[in-house]
Amino acid sequence: MSSVANALPGVPDVESPLFETIFNNKDVTPETLEVARKLRKDGFAVIDFPDPDFDMTAEKIKRALDDRYDWKAWRAGAIPGLRVQDAWDTVPEVKQLACNPKILKLLSDLYGRRVFPFQTLNFPVGTQQHFHTDSVHFSSSPERFMAGVWVALEDIDADNGPLVYYPGSHSLPIFTNEHIGVNPDTQAQNMYGHYPAYEKAWEAIVEALDLKPFYFYAKKGQALIWAANLLHGGAAQKDRNRTRYSQVTHYYFENCAYYTPMGSVEFLGPVQFRDNIVDISTGKRMPNQVNGMEVPASHIAHTVPSKHFLRDLAKRPTKTPPGFDPKAYLKANPDVARAKVDPVKHWLEFGYREGRPLR
């Protein structure tokens, strides 16, 4: 902890203009300071994952999840990638990686607030995902109190879908709907139908600033920490007969409000709060807070985006799509299952506009 009061507590320590003052007065190890400087400069830092039994843990994760991937569709080229979200709820080793005490301590030291994991994603192959920033999906107020940790469960090279990052892009402003000129749900068929406009904007930024990609050819057990606004994605998997096992954990920090900017237009009223965030390490729901005060549930309910657009009411489906399987829907959306809500009701009210997977 710092012995000097921080004049900017609403800015992550690692991204603060007061970085030198803050870290000169922090009781952190030289290794932590080195990570802090790399994360501040580039928006990411590579470390060896601090688990002495990592090889065994990785193998257990791979075995536990192997049957949950649609390998046939992947190898046929019918789908661009494979993933399992929130396997921490059923696979102890996934939770073990997400809640690694040394990772939690490191992130808390870097950001100046207690960190907690809230989502895991497990991949057996490359994501082949367009580069993006997590800030449009997982944001907070104050902004930038979110981080990701990706860890390689096997060696990765140019042929099995390495990660791609744009060093320094994290320091750009956070661009949201007002910057790309879209009010979600009024200019798109669904709340996320304008996502291609973000991709176009990111491409224009990369070209205009001549940002250069960095490909992470990770060795098994290497981990990469990245800042919320870093542009990152997945390179093409050239060899579809190979695997690329990895795990991503997304982290938030305490005393923030959590929301999705892509579904929000704050000055028109709608804010897509993330009101079901669970601290994986404790199993407790994390409240939305602003400067120590909890955001009232009545305010969150009032700002649900669909309540602000009559057009949403007109297009809302009245029945589930053909072949809708409630059990499959809950399996594909573990957070819905944990909330113990009716799957049909959830899809009709939220799932269809959130683009939730049906199975």
CSV table of C-alpha atoms in Angstrom, one decimal:
chain,number,residue,atom,x,y,z
A,1,MET,CA,0.0,0.0,0.0
A,2,SER,CA,1.1,3.6,-0.6
A,3,SER,CA,2.1,5.8,2.3
A,4,VAL,CA,1.1,8.9,0.2
A,5,ALA,CA,-2.5,9.9,-0.6
A,6,ASN,CA,-3.4,9.4,-4.2
A,7,ALA,CA,-4.9,12.5,-5.8
A,8,LEU,CA,-6.4,10.4,-8.6
A,9,PRO,CA,-7.9,7.3,-6.9
A,10,GLY,CA,-10.4,6.9,-9.8
A,11,VAL,CA,-7.5,6.1,-12.3
A,12,PRO,CA,-5.8,2.7,-12.2
A,13,ASP,CA,-2.4,3.2,-10.6
A,14,VAL,CA,-0.6,1.6,-13.5
A,15,GLU,CA,-2.2,4.0,-16.0
A,16,SER,CA,-2.1,7.1,-13.8
A,17,PRO,CA,-0.2,10.3,-14.7
A,18,LEU,CA,1.0,10.0,-11.1
A,19,PHE,CA,2.6,6.6,-11.8
A,20,GLU,CA,6.0,7.5,-10.6
A,21,THR,CA,4.8,9.1,-7.3
A,22,ILE,CA,2.4,6.2,-6.6
A,23,PHE,CA,4.9,3.4,-7.3
A,24,ASN,CA,7.8,5.1,-5.5
A,25,ASN,CA,5.7,5.1,-2.4
A,26,LYS,CA,4.3,1.5,-2.8
A,27,ASP,CA,5.6,-1.5,-1.1
A,28,VAL,CA,5.9,-3.7,-4.2
A,29,THR,CA,8.6,-6.1,-5.4
A,30,PRO,CA,11.0,-5.2,-8.2
A,31,GLU,CA,9.3,-7.9,-10.3
A,32,THR,CA,5.9,-6.2,-9.8
A,33,LEU,CA,7.4,-2.8,-10.7
A,34,GLU,CA,8.9,-4.3,-13.9
A,35,VAL,CA,5.4,-5.7,-14.8
A,36,ALA,CA,3.9,-2.3,-14.0
A,37,ARG,CA,6.3,-0.4,-16.3
A,38,LYS,CA,5.7,-2.9,-19.2
A,39,LEU,CA,1.9,-2.8,-18.8
A,40,ARG,CA,2.0,1.0,-18.6
A,41,LYS,CA,4.1,1.4,-21.7
A,42,ASP,CA,2.7,-1.4,-24.0
A,43,GLY,CA,-0.6,-2.3,-22.5
A,44,PHE,CA,0.5,-5.8,-21.8
A,45,ALA,CA,3.1,-7.7,-19.9
A,46,VAL,CA,4.3,-11.4,-20.3
A,47,ILE,CA,4.9,-13.4,-17.1
A,48,ASP,CA,5.4,-17.1,-16.2
A,49,PHE,CA,2.1,-18.2,-14.6
A,50,PRO,CA,2.9,-18.7,-10.9
A,51,ASP,CA,1.6,-22.3,-10.4
A,52,PRO,CA,4.2,-24.9,-9.6
A,53,ASP,CA,1.8,-27.6,-10.7
A,54,PHE,CA,0.9,-25.9,-13.9
A,55,ASP,CA,1.5,-28.8,-16.3
A,56,MET,CA,-0.8,-31.1,-14.3
A,57,THR,CA,-3.5,-28.4,-14.0
A,58,ALA,CA,-3.4,-27.7,-17.7
A,59,GLU,CA,-3.8,-31.3,-18.6
A,60,LYS,CA,-6.8,-31.7,-16.2
A,61,ILE,CA,-8.5,-28.7,-17.8
A,62,LYS,CA,-8.0,-30.1,-21.3
A,63,ARG,CA,-9.4,-33.5,-20.4
A,64,ALA,CA,-12.4,-32.0,-18.5
A,65,LEU,CA,-13.5,-29.8,-21.4
A,66,ASP,CA,-12.6,-31.8,-24.5
A,67,ASP,CA,-16.1,-33.3,-24.9
A,68,ARG,CA,-17.8,-29.9,-24.7
A,69,TYR,CA,-16.3,-28.6,-27.9
A,70,ASP,CA,-17.9,-29.2,-31.3
A,71,TRP,CA,-14.8,-30.5,-33.0
A,72,LYS,CA,-16.7,-31.8,-36.0
A,73,ALA,CA,-18.1,-28.4,-36.9
A,74,TRP,CA,-14.7,-26.8,-36.3
A,75,ARG,CA,-12.7,-29.1,-38.6
A,76,ALA,CA,-15.4,-28.8,-41.3
A,77,GLY,CA,-15.0,-25.0,-41.2
A,78,ALA,CA,-18.6,-24.5,-40.2
A,79,ILE,CA,-17.7,-22.3,-37.2
A,80,PRO,CA,-14.8,-19.9,-36.7
A,81,GLY,CA,-13.8,-21.0,-33.2
A,82,LEU,CA,-14.5,-23.0,-30.2
A,83,ARG,CA,-15.0,-21.9,-26.6
A,84,VAL,CA,-16.5,-22.7,-23.2
A,85,GLN,CA,-17.5,-19.8,-21.1
A,86,ASP,CA,-17.4,-19.9,-17.3
A,87,ALA,CA,-16.1,-23.5,-16.9
A,88,TRP,CA,-14.8,-22.4,-13.5
A,89,ASP,CA,-18.3,-23.3,-12.2
A,90,THR,CA,-17.8,-27.0,-13.1
A,91,VAL,CA,-14.0,-27.5,-13.4
A,92,PRO,CA,-12.0,-26.8,-10.3
A,93,GLU,CA,-8.8,-26.4,-12.2
A,94,VAL,CA,-10.2,-23.5,-14.3
A,95,LYS,CA,-11.2,-21.8,-11.1
A,96,GLN,CA,-7.8,-22.5,-9.6
A,97,LEU,CA,-6.1,-20.6,-12.5
A,98,ALA,CA,-8.6,-17.7,-12.3
A,99,CYS,CA,-8.2,-17.3,-8.5
A,100,ASN,CA,-4.4,-17.8,-8.4
A,101,PRO,CA,-3.4,-15.8,-5.2
A,102,LYS,CA,-0.2,-14.4,-6.8
A,103,ILE,CA,-2.1,-13.2,-9.8
A,104,LEU,CA,-4.7,-11.6,-7.6
A,105,LYS,CA,-2.0,-9.9,-5.5
A,106,LEU,CA,-0.2,-8.7,-8.6
A,107,LEU,CA,-3.2,-7.2,-10.2
A,108,SER,CA,-4.3,-5.5,-7.0
A,109,ASP,CA,-0.9,-4.0,-6.6
A,110,LEU,CA,-0.9,-2.8,-10.2
A,111,TYR,CA,-4.4,-1.2,-10.2
A,112,GLY,CA,-4.6,0.0,-6.6
A,113,ARG,CA,-7.9,-1.7,-5.8
A,114,ARG,CA,-8.8,-5.3,-4.8
A,115,VAL,CA,-9.2,-7.4,-7.9
A,116,PHE,CA,-11.7,-10.2,-8.5
A,117,PRO,CA,-12.2,-12.6,-11.4
A,118,PHE,CA,-15.6,-12.6,-13.0
A,119,GLN,CA,-15.4,-14.6,-16.2
A,120,THR,CA,-13.4,-17.4,-17.7
A,121,LEU,CA,-13.1,-18.5,-21.3
A,122,ASN,CA,-11.5,-21.7,-22.4
A,123,PHE,CA,-10.3,-22.3,-26.0
A,124,PRO,CA,-9.0,-25.4,-27.6
A,125,VAL,CA,-8.2,-23.6,-30.9
A,126,GLY,CA,-7.4,-20.1,-32.0
A,127,THR,CA,-10.1,-17.5,-31.7
A,128,GLN,CA,-9.4,-16.0,-35.1
A,129,GLN,CA,-11.2,-12.9,-33.6
A,130,HIS,CA,-11.0,-9.5,-35.2
A,131,PHE,CA,-8.9,-7.2,-33.0
A,132,HIS,CA,-10.9,-5.2,-30.5
A,133,THR,CA,-10.8,-3.6,-27.1
A,134,ASP,CA,-12.5,-5.2,-24.1
A,135,SER,CA,-13.6,-1.7,-23.0
A,136,VAL,CA,-16.7,-1.8,-25.3
A,137,HIS,CA,-17.7,-5.1,-23.7
A,138,PHE,CA,-16.5,-5.0,-20.1
A,139,SER,CA,-16.2,-1.4,-18.9
A,140,SER,CA,-16.4,0.3,-15.5
A,141,SER,CA,-16.9,3.6,-13.9
A,142,PRO,CA,-14.3,4.9,-13.2
A,143,GLU,CA,-13.1,3.6,-16.5
A,144,ARG,CA,-10.2,1.1,-17.2
A,145,PHE,CA,-10.6,-0.9,-14.0
A,146,MET,CA,-10.7,-4.1,-15.9
A,147,ALA,CA,-7.9,-6.4,-16.9
A,148,GLY,CA,-7.4,-9.8,-18.7
A,149,VAL,CA,-5.0,-12.6,-18.1
A,150,TRP,CA,-4.5,-15.1,-20.9
A,151,VAL,CA,-2.4,-18.3,-20.3
A,152,ALA,CA,-1.1,-20.8,-22.8
A,153,LEU,CA,-2.0,-24.4,-21.9
A,154,GLU,CA,0.3,-25.6,-24.6
A,155,ASP,CA,3.0,-24.2,-26.9
A,156,ILE,CA,1.7,-21.8,-29.6
A,157,ASP,CA,3.3,-20.7,-32.9
A,158,ALA,CA,2.4,-19.0,-36.1
A,159,ASP,CA,0.4,-22.0,-37.4
A,160,ASN,CA,-2.0,-22.6,-34.5
A,161,GLY,CA,-3.6,-19.2,-34.0
A,162,PRO,CA,-1.4,-16.9,-31.9
A,163,LEU,CA,-2.7,-13.9,-30.1
A,164,VAL,CA,-2.2,-10.5,-31.8
A,165,TYR,CA,-1.8,-7.2,-30.0
A,166,TYR,CA,-1.1,-3.6,-30.9
A,167,PRO,CA,1.4,-2.3,-28.3
A,168,GLY,CA,0.6,1.1,-27.0
A,169,SER,CA,-3.0,1.1,-28.2
A,170,HIS,CA,-4.3,0.9,-24.7
A,171,SER,CA,-3.4,4.6,-24.2
A,172,LEU,CA,-5.9,5.7,-26.9
A,173,PRO,CA,-9.2,7.2,-25.7
A,174,ILE,CA,-12.0,4.7,-25.1
A,175,PHE,CA,-14.3,4.9,-28.1
A,176,THR,CA,-17.9,4.1,-27.5
A,177,ASN,CA,-21.3,4.5,-29.3
A,178,GLU,CA,-21.2,8.3,-29.4
A,179,HIS,CA,-17.8,8.2,-31.1
A,180,ILE,CA,-18.9,5.9,-33.9
A,181,GLY,CA,-22.2,7.8,-34.3
A,182,VAL,CA,-24.6,5.0,-33.3
A,183,ASN,CA,-27.5,4.8,-30.9
A,184,PRO,CA,-27.9,1.1,-30.3
A,185,ASP,CA,-31.4,-0.4,-30.9
A,186,THR,CA,-32.5,2.6,-33.0
A,187,GLN,CA,-30.0,2.1,-35.9
A,188,ALA,CA,-29.6,-1.7,-35.8
A,189,GLN,CA,-31.7,-4.8,-35.9
A,190,ASN,CA,-30.5,-5.8,-32.4
A,191,MET,CA,-28.5,-4.0,-29.7
A,192,TYR,CA,-25.2,-5.3,-31.0
A,193,GLY,CA,-25.9,-5.1,-34.7
A,194,HIS,CA,-23.6,-2.1,-35.0
A,195,TYR,CA,-20.5,-4.0,-33.9
A,196,PRO,CA,-19.1,-3.9,-37.5
A,197,ALA,CA,-18.9,-0.1,-37.1
A,198,TYR,CA,-16.5,-0.6,-34.2
A,199,GLU,CA,-14.4,-2.9,-36.3
A,200,LYS,CA,-14.3,-0.4,-39.1
A,201,ALA,CA,-13.2,2.3,-36.6
A,202,TRP,CA,-10.5,0.1,-35.1
A,203,GLU,CA,-9.1,-0.6,-38.6
A,204,ALA,CA,-9.1,3.1,-39.5
A,205,ILE,CA,-7.2,3.9,-36.2
A,206,VAL,CA,-4.6,1.2,-36.8
A,207,GLU,CA,-4.0,2.4,-40.3
A,208,ALA,CA,-3.9,6.1,-39.5
A,209,LEU,CA,-1.5,5.7,-36.6
A,210,ASP,CA,0.5,3.0,-38.3
A,211,LEU,CA,0.2,0.7,-35.3
A,212,LYS,CA,2.2,-2.5,-35.7
A,213,PRO,CA,0.9,-5.9,-34.6
A,214,PHE,CA,2.7,-8.1,-32.1
A,215,TYR,CA,2.2,-11.9,-32.3
A,216,PHE,CA,2.6,-13.8,-29.1
A,217,TYR,CA,4.2,-17.1,-29.7
A,218,ALA,CA,3.7,-18.4,-26.2
A,219,LYS,CA,5.3,-21.3,-24.5
A,220,LYS,CA,3.2,-23.5,-22.3
A,221,GLY,CA,2.7,-21.8,-18.9
A,222,GLN,CA,3.4,-18.2,-20.2
A,223,ALA,CA,0.7,-15.7,-19.3
A,224,LEU,CA,-0.1,-12.3,-20.8
A,225,ILE,CA,-1.7,-9.6,-18.8
A,226,TRP,CA,-3.4,-6.8,-20.8
A,227,ALA,CA,-5.1,-3.5,-20.1
A,228,ALA,CA,-8.8,-3.0,-20.8
A,229,ASN,CA,-8.3,-0.7,-23.8
A,230,LEU,CA,-5.6,-2.7,-25.6
A,231,LEU,CA,-6.5,-3.6,-29.2
A,232,HIS,CA,-6.1,-7.4,-29.4
A,233,GLY,CA,-7.5,-10.4,-31.2
A,234,GLY,CA,-6.6,-13.8,-32.6
A,235,ALA,CA,-4.6,-14.5,-35.7
A,236,ALA,CA,-5.7,-17.1,-38.3
A,237,GLN,CA,-5.2,-20.7,-37.4
A,238,LYS,CA,-3.4,-22.0,-40.4
A,239,ASP,CA,-3.4,-25.7,-39.3
A,240,ARG,CA,-6.9,-26.7,-38.4
A,241,ASN,CA,-5.7,-30.2,-37.4
A,242,ARG,CA,-3.8,-28.7,-34.4
A,243,THR,CA,-5.0,-27.4,-31.1
A,244,ARG,CA,-4.3,-24.2,-29.3
A,245,TYR,CA,-5.5,-24.7,-25.7
A,246,SER,CA,-5.6,-21.6,-23.6
A,247,GLN,CA,-7.6,-19.9,-20.8
A,248,VAL,CA,-8.6,-16.3,-20.5
A,249,THR,CA,-9.8,-14.8,-17.2
A,250,HIS,CA,-11.4,-11.4,-17.1
A,251,TYR,CA,-11.0,-9.3,-13.9
A,252,TYR,CA,-12.8,-6.3,-12.5
A,253,PHE,CA,-11.9,-4.3,-9.4
A,254,GLU,CA,-13.9,-3.3,-6.4
A,255,ASN,CA,-15.8,-0.1,-5.9
A,256,CYS,CA,-16.8,0.4,-9.5
A,257,ALA,CA,-20.0,0.3,-11.5
A,258,TYR,CA,-19.8,-2.4,-14.2
A,259,TYR,CA,-21.5,-2.0,-17.6
A,260,THR,CA,-21.4,-2.7,-21.3
A,261,PRO,CA,-20.8,0.6,-23.3
A,262,MET,CA,-21.8,-1.1,-26.6
A,263,GLY,CA,-25.4,-1.4,-25.4
A,264,SER,CA,-25.5,2.0,-23.6
A,265,VAL,CA,-26.3,5.6,-24.5
A,266,GLU,CA,-25.8,7.3,-21.1
A,267,PHE,CA,-27.0,10.8,-22.0
A,268,LEU,CA,-30.2,9.4,-23.4
A,269,GLY,CA,-30.8,7.3,-20.4
A,270,PRO,CA,-30.0,3.7,-21.3
A,271,VAL,CA,-27.1,2.1,-19.4
A,272,GLN,CA,-26.5,-1.7,-19.8
A,273,PHE,CA,-25.3,-2.4,-16.2
A,274,ARG,CA,-23.7,-5.7,-15.5
A,275,ASP,CA,-25.8,-6.4,-12.5
A,276,ASN,CA,-25.0,-10.2,-12.2
A,277,ILE,CA,-21.3,-10.0,-11.8
A,278,VAL,CA,-20.0,-12.7,-9.4
A,279,ASP,CA,-16.6,-12.7,-7.7
A,280,ILE,CA,-15.4,-16.2,-8.8
A,281,SER,CA,-13.1,-16.4,-5.7
A,282,THR,CA,-15.9,-15.9,-3.2
A,283,GLY,CA,-19.1,-16.8,-5.2
A,284,LYS,CA,-20.7,-13.5,-4.1
A,285,ARG,CA,-22.4,-11.0,-6.3
A,286,MET,CA,-20.5,-7.8,-6.6
A,287,PRO,CA,-22.5,-4.6,-6.2
A,288,ASN,CA,-22.3,-1.7,-8.6
A,289,GLN,CA,-20.7,1.2,-6.7
A,290,VAL,CA,-19.7,4.8,-7.4
A,291,ASN,CA,-17.3,6.3,-4.9
A,292,GLY,CA,-18.3,3.9,-2.2
A,293,MET,CA,-22.0,4.3,-2.7
A,294,GLU,CA,-24.1,1.4,-4.2
A,295,VAL,CA,-26.1,2.1,-7.3
A,296,PRO,CA,-29.7,1.6,-6.3
A,297,ALA,CA,-31.5,-1.4,-7.9
A,298,SER,CA,-34.3,0.9,-8.9
A,299,HIS,CA,-31.9,3.0,-10.9
A,300,ILE,CA,-30.4,0.0,-12.6
A,301,ALA,CA,-33.9,-1.2,-13.5
A,302,HIS,CA,-34.9,2.2,-14.8
A,303,THR,CA,-31.9,2.4,-17.1
A,304,VAL,CA,-32.3,-1.0,-18.8
A,305,PRO,CA,-31.8,-0.1,-22.5
A,306,SER,CA,-35.0,-1.8,-23.8
A,307,LYS,CA,-37.1,0.5,-21.6
A,308,HIS,CA,-35.9,3.5,-23.4
A,309,PHE,CA,-36.7,2.5,-26.9
A,310,LEU,CA,-40.3,1.8,-28.0
A,311,ARG,CA,-38.9,0.2,-31.2
A,312,ASP,CA,-37.4,-2.5,-29.0
A,313,LEU,CA,-40.9,-3.4,-27.8
A,314,ALA,CA,-42.2,-3.6,-31.4
A,315,LYS,CA,-39.5,-6.1,-32.5
A,316,ARG,CA,-39.3,-8.2,-29.3
A,317,PRO,CA,-40.1,-11.8,-30.1
A,318,THR,CA,-43.1,-13.4,-28.5
A,319,LYS,CA,-41.9,-17.0,-28.8
A,320,THR,CA,-38.6,-18.8,-28.9
A,321,PRO,CA,-36.9,-19.8,-32.2
A,322,PRO,CA,-37.6,-23.3,-33.6
A,323,GLY,CA,-35.6,-26.0,-31.8
A,324,PHE,CA,-35.0,-23.9,-28.7
A,325,ASP,CA,-33.9,-26.2,-25.9
A,326,PRO,CA,-34.1,-24.7,-22.4
A,327,LYS,CA,-31.5,-27.1,-21.0
A,328,ALA,CA,-29.1,-26.4,-23.8
A,329,TYR,CA,-29.6,-22.7,-23.4
A,330,LEU,CA,-28.7,-22.8,-19.7
A,331,LYS,CA,-25.7,-25.0,-20.5
A,332,ALA,CA,-24.5,-22.5,-23.1
A,333,ASN,CA,-25.1,-19.5,-20.7
A,334,PRO,CA,-23.9,-20.6,-17.2
A,335,ASP,CA,-24.5,-17.1,-15.7
A,336,VAL,CA,-28.2,-17.5,-16.5
A,337,ALA,CA,-28.2,-20.9,-15.0
A,338,ARG,CA,-26.6,-19.6,-11.8
A,339,ALA,CA,-29.1,-16.9,-11.6
A,340,LYS,CA,-31.8,-19.6,-11.6
A,341,VAL,CA,-34.1,-17.7,-14.0
A,342,ASP,CA,-36.5,-19.2,-16.5
A,343,PRO,CA,-34.5,-19.8,-19.7
A,344,VAL,CA,-37.5,-19.1,-22.0
A,345,LYS,CA,-38.3,-15.9,-20.2
A,346,HIS,CA,-34.6,-14.8,-20.2
A,347,TRP,CA,-34.2,-15.4,-23.9
A,348,LEU,CA,-37.4,-13.5,-24.8
A,349,GLU,CA,-36.5,-10.5,-22.6
A,350,PHE,CA,-32.7,-10.4,-22.8
A,351,GLY,CA,-31.1,-13.3,-24.7
A,352,TYR,CA,-32.3,-12.4,-28.2
A,353,ARG,CA,-31.0,-8.8,-28.1
A,354,GLU,CA,-27.7,-9.8,-26.3
A,355,GLY,CA,-27.0,-12.3,-29.0
A,356,ARG,CA,-26.9,-15.2,-26.6
A,357,PRO,CA,-25.9,-18.6,-27.9
A,358,LEU,CA,-28.8,-21.1,-28.0
A,359,ARG,CA,-26.6,-24.1,-27.4
